[in-house]
Coordinates of C-alpha atoms in Angstrom, one line a residue:
Chain A
M1 CA -39.4 27.6 -40.4
S2 CA -36.8 25.3 -41.4
V3 CA -36.0 22.3 -39.0
V4 CA -32.7 21.1 -39.2
P5 CA -31.7 17.6 -37.7
T6 CA -29.4 17.1 -34.6
I7 CA -26.5 14.8 -36.0
R8 CA -23.8 13.5 -33.9
V9 CA -21.0 11.0 -34.2
Q10 CA -19.2 10.3 -31.1
S11 CA -17.2 7.7 -29.0
R12 CA -18.7 8.9 -25.6
D13 CA -22.3 7.9 -24.4
F14 CA -25.4 9.5 -24.7
D15 CA -28.4 10.4 -22.1
L16 CA -31.7 9.4 -23.6
Q17 CA -33.6 11.8 -21.2
E18 CA -31.1 14.6 -22.1
E19 CA -31.6 14.4 -25.6
I20 CA -35.4 14.7 -25.3
S21 CA -35.2 17.6 -23.5
A22 CA -32.9 19.3 -25.7
L23 CA -35.3 18.5 -28.4
T24 CA -38.8 19.4 -26.8
A25 CA -36.9 22.2 -24.6
G26 CA -39.8 25.5 -24.9
R27 CA -41.8 23.7 -27.5
R28 CA -45.8 23.6 -27.1
D29 CA -46.4 22.2 -30.7
I30 CA -44.9 18.6 -30.4
G31 CA -47.3 16.1 -29.3
A32 CA -45.3 12.9 -30.2
V33 CA -41.8 11.9 -29.4
V34 CA -40.7 8.4 -30.5
T35 CA -37.2 7.3 -29.7
F36 CA -35.3 4.2 -30.4
T37 CA -32.2 3.1 -28.7
G38 CA -29.6 0.4 -30.4
L39 CA -27.6 -1.4 -27.8
C40 CA -24.8 -4.0 -28.1
R41 CA -25.9 -7.4 -27.4
D42 CA -23.8 -10.1 -25.9
E43 CA -25.2 -13.2 -28.6
Q44 CA -25.8 -15.6 -25.8
G45 CA -22.3 -14.9 -23.9
A46 CA -20.4 -15.2 -27.4
L47 CA -19.4 -11.7 -27.6
S48 CA -17.2 -9.5 -25.7
A49 CA -17.6 -6.3 -27.4
L50 CA -18.3 -4.8 -30.5
E51 CA -15.6 -2.4 -32.2
L52 CA -17.2 0.6 -34.6
E53 CA -15.6 1.7 -37.3
H54 CA -16.6 4.9 -39.4
Y55 CA -15.8 7.3 -42.0
P56 CA -15.3 10.6 -40.6
G57 CA -16.8 13.2 -42.2
M58 CA -18.9 11.3 -44.8
A59 CA -20.8 9.5 -41.5
E60 CA -22.0 12.8 -40.4
A61 CA -22.7 13.8 -43.8
E62 CA -25.1 10.7 -44.8
M63 CA -26.6 11.1 -41.3
Q64 CA -27.6 14.7 -42.2
R65 CA -28.9 13.8 -45.4
I66 CA -31.0 10.7 -44.2
G67 CA -32.1 13.3 -41.1
R68 CA -33.0 15.7 -43.9
L69 CA -35.2 13.5 -46.0
A70 CA -37.2 12.0 -42.9
L71 CA -38.0 15.6 -41.5
E72 CA -39.3 16.6 -44.9
R73 CA -41.2 13.3 -46.0
F74 CA -42.9 13.2 -42.4
S75 CA -43.0 16.8 -41.8
L76 CA -41.2 16.5 -38.2
M77 CA -40.7 19.1 -35.9
G78 CA -37.5 17.8 -34.7
L79 CA -35.3 14.9 -35.2
T80 CA -32.0 13.8 -33.5
A81 CA -29.4 10.9 -34.6
I82 CA -26.5 9.9 -32.7
H83 CA -24.3 7.1 -33.3
R84 CA -21.1 6.1 -31.3
Y85 CA -17.9 4.7 -32.7
G86 CA -14.9 2.6 -31.1
K87 CA -15.2 0.1 -28.9
I88 CA -18.7 -0.7 -27.1
L89 CA -19.9 -3.2 -24.7
P90 CA -22.5 -5.5 -24.4
G91 CA -25.3 -3.7 -22.7
E92 CA -23.9 -0.3 -23.8
N93 CA -25.5 2.2 -26.2
I94 CA -24.5 2.1 -30.0
V95 CA -27.1 4.7 -31.6
L96 CA -30.2 6.9 -30.8
V97 CA -32.7 8.4 -33.1
I98 CA -35.4 10.7 -31.7
A99 CA -38.0 12.0 -33.7
A100 CA -40.9 14.6 -32.5
S101 CA -44.0 15.5 -34.7
P102 CA -47.4 16.6 -33.5
H103 CA -48.8 13.2 -33.8
R104 CA -47.7 9.7 -33.3
Q105 CA -48.2 8.1 -36.7
A106 CA -45.4 10.3 -38.3
A107 CA -42.9 10.2 -35.1
F108 CA -43.0 6.3 -35.5
D109 CA -42.6 6.5 -39.1
G110 CA -39.6 9.1 -39.0
A111 CA -37.8 7.5 -36.6
N112 CA -38.0 4.0 -38.2
F113 CA -37.0 5.5 -41.5
V114 CA -34.0 6.8 -39.9
M115 CA -33.1 3.7 -38.9
D116 CA -33.9 1.8 -41.9
F117 CA -31.5 4.2 -43.9
L118 CA -28.6 4.7 -41.1
K119 CA -28.0 0.6 -41.2
T120 CA -28.0 0.6 -45.1
S121 CA -26.3 3.4 -46.0
A122 CA -24.5 5.5 -43.0
P123 CA -20.8 4.3 -43.5
F124 CA -20.3 2.3 -40.2
W125 CA -19.0 -1.2 -39.5
K126 CA -19.1 -3.4 -36.8
K127 CA -16.4 -6.1 -36.0
E128 CA -17.3 -8.4 -33.3
H129 CA -14.5 -9.0 -30.4
A130 CA -15.0 -12.9 -28.8
Q131 CA -15.4 -13.7 -25.2
D132 CA -11.8 -14.7 -24.9
G133 CA -10.5 -11.2 -26.1
T134 CA -9.8 -12.3 -29.7
A135 CA -10.9 -10.3 -32.7
R136 CA -13.7 -12.3 -34.4
D137 CA -15.4 -11.3 -37.4
W138 CA -16.7 -8.3 -39.1
V139 CA -20.5 -8.4 -39.2
A140 CA -21.9 -9.4 -42.6
A141 CA -24.7 -7.2 -44.1
K142 CA -28.1 -8.6 -43.6
D143 CA -30.7 -8.6 -46.8
A144 CA -33.2 -8.1 -44.2
D145 CA -31.6 -4.5 -43.9
D146 CA -32.1 -3.9 -47.4
T147 CA -35.6 -5.2 -47.6
A148 CA -36.6 -2.9 -44.4
R149 CA -35.0 0.1 -46.5
D150 CA -36.9 -0.7 -49.6
K151 CA -40.3 -0.8 -48.2
W152 CA -40.1 3.0 -48.0
R153 CA -39.7 3.5 -51.9
Chain J
M1 CA -5.1 11.7 -62.5
S2 CA -3.9 11.4 -58.7
V3 CA -6.4 10.6 -56.0
K4 CA -6.7 10.0 -52.4
L5 CA -8.0 6.4 -51.6
V6 CA -9.4 5.6 -48.2
Y7 CA -10.3 2.5 -47.2
F8 CA -12.4 1.0 -44.4
A9 CA -13.2 -2.3 -42.4
W10 CA -12.0 -5.6 -43.8
V11 CA -11.2 -3.9 -47.0
R12 CA -8.7 -1.7 -45.0
E13 CA -7.6 -4.8 -43.0
R14 CA -6.8 -6.4 -46.4
I15 CA -5.3 -4.0 -48.3
G16 CA -3.1 -3.6 -45.3
K17 CA -3.4 0.5 -45.2
G18 CA -6.5 3.1 -44.4
E19 CA -5.4 5.7 -47.4
E20 CA -2.9 5.7 -49.8
E21 CA -2.3 8.7 -52.6
I22 CA -2.3 6.8 -56.1
E23 CA -2.1 7.8 -59.9
L24 CA -4.6 6.4 -62.2
P25 CA -4.2 5.5 -65.8
D26 CA -6.3 7.2 -68.0
S27 CA -8.3 4.2 -68.8
V28 CA -9.7 4.2 -65.5
V29 CA -13.0 6.2 -66.1
T30 CA -15.8 4.7 -63.8
A31 CA -15.8 3.2 -60.3
R32 CA -15.9 -0.1 -61.7
D33 CA -13.0 0.8 -63.8
L34 CA -11.1 1.7 -60.4
L35 CA -11.9 -1.4 -58.7
H36 CA -10.6 -3.5 -61.6
H37 CA -7.6 -1.7 -61.7
L38 CA -6.8 -1.8 -58.3
K39 CA -7.1 -5.7 -58.2
T40 CA -4.2 -5.6 -60.5
L41 CA -2.0 -3.8 -58.1
G42 CA -1.0 -7.0 -56.0
E43 CA -2.2 -9.9 -53.7
E44 CA -3.5 -7.7 -50.9
Y45 CA -5.6 -5.6 -53.1
E46 CA -6.7 -8.8 -55.2
N47 CA -7.7 -10.6 -51.9
A48 CA -9.8 -7.4 -50.6
L49 CA -11.4 -6.9 -54.0
Q50 CA -12.0 -10.6 -55.0
Y51 CA -15.7 -9.9 -55.7
P52 CA -15.9 -6.2 -56.5
E53 CA -19.6 -6.3 -57.3
V54 CA -20.2 -6.2 -53.1
I55 CA -17.8 -3.5 -52.7
R56 CA -19.2 0.1 -52.2
V57 CA -17.5 3.0 -53.5
A58 CA -17.7 6.7 -52.3
V59 CA -16.6 10.1 -54.3
N60 CA -15.8 12.8 -52.2
Q61 CA -17.8 11.3 -49.4
E62 CA -21.1 10.7 -51.0
H63 CA -22.2 6.9 -52.7
V64 CA -21.8 6.7 -56.2
E65 CA -22.6 3.5 -58.3
H66 CA -20.1 1.4 -59.9
S67 CA -21.5 2.8 -63.3
E68 CA -20.3 6.2 -62.2
K69 CA -17.7 8.1 -63.5
I70 CA -15.0 9.3 -61.2
A71 CA -13.2 12.1 -62.9
G72 CA -12.5 15.2 -60.5
A73 CA -12.7 13.2 -57.2
R74 CA -10.6 14.3 -54.5
E75 CA -11.2 11.4 -52.2
I76 CA -12.6 8.0 -52.9
G77 CA -13.7 6.1 -50.5
I78 CA -13.7 1.9 -50.9
F79 CA -15.5 -0.3 -48.3
P80 CA -17.9 -3.4 -47.5
P81 CA -21.7 -2.8 -47.2
M82 CA -22.2 -0.9 -44.2
T83 CA -23.2 -2.6 -40.6
G84 CA -24.0 0.2 -38.2
G85 CA -26.8 1.0 -36.7

């Protein structure tokens, strides 16, 4: 049976429990579910919001590609990745990754792998909005994210 | 060759538009050639593509290296390093 990742790019929020249930419904063979949720933080009060821009079409395609790589590499039983776009306030969700497998290590590694590649190759960009409402600048890409990705080579 | 270019994030803001259809001279073969050609189109392009080595290029919505040929491209995306997740 070939498993396909569930990939969504959306402006609306997601519900963690709903997404876990959708992934595990009717299954008796899944022994581990690892989830990662990325949230918008306010950077010690300096930020009022993040604006998430994406490349429609390519964002979904690239997330599918990353998801398929993870399914194959870690023999996952299921994978969900959801990324939001638009204006996101501190405390709100940005991204969700759920990996399911028979045992915990593959699920941990699968979710970690997907996040490392999402950050470095899925076409999304963050712009910061300052507390006074003015647009600050685009978030700069971090070398540490490339290093995190390269450990999977 | 005529191709649709799409820009994102600060590349889009500096060029001042999200997309455009442009005619490319025959001398533009690779993604790198394209970036250097665009830089000659005006101050806003020069400003957006000042450091072409950091710019990412996608052909038909797939990442490509700067050394790759762009022949046959319908849509070329040009954008800064990604910061999602």
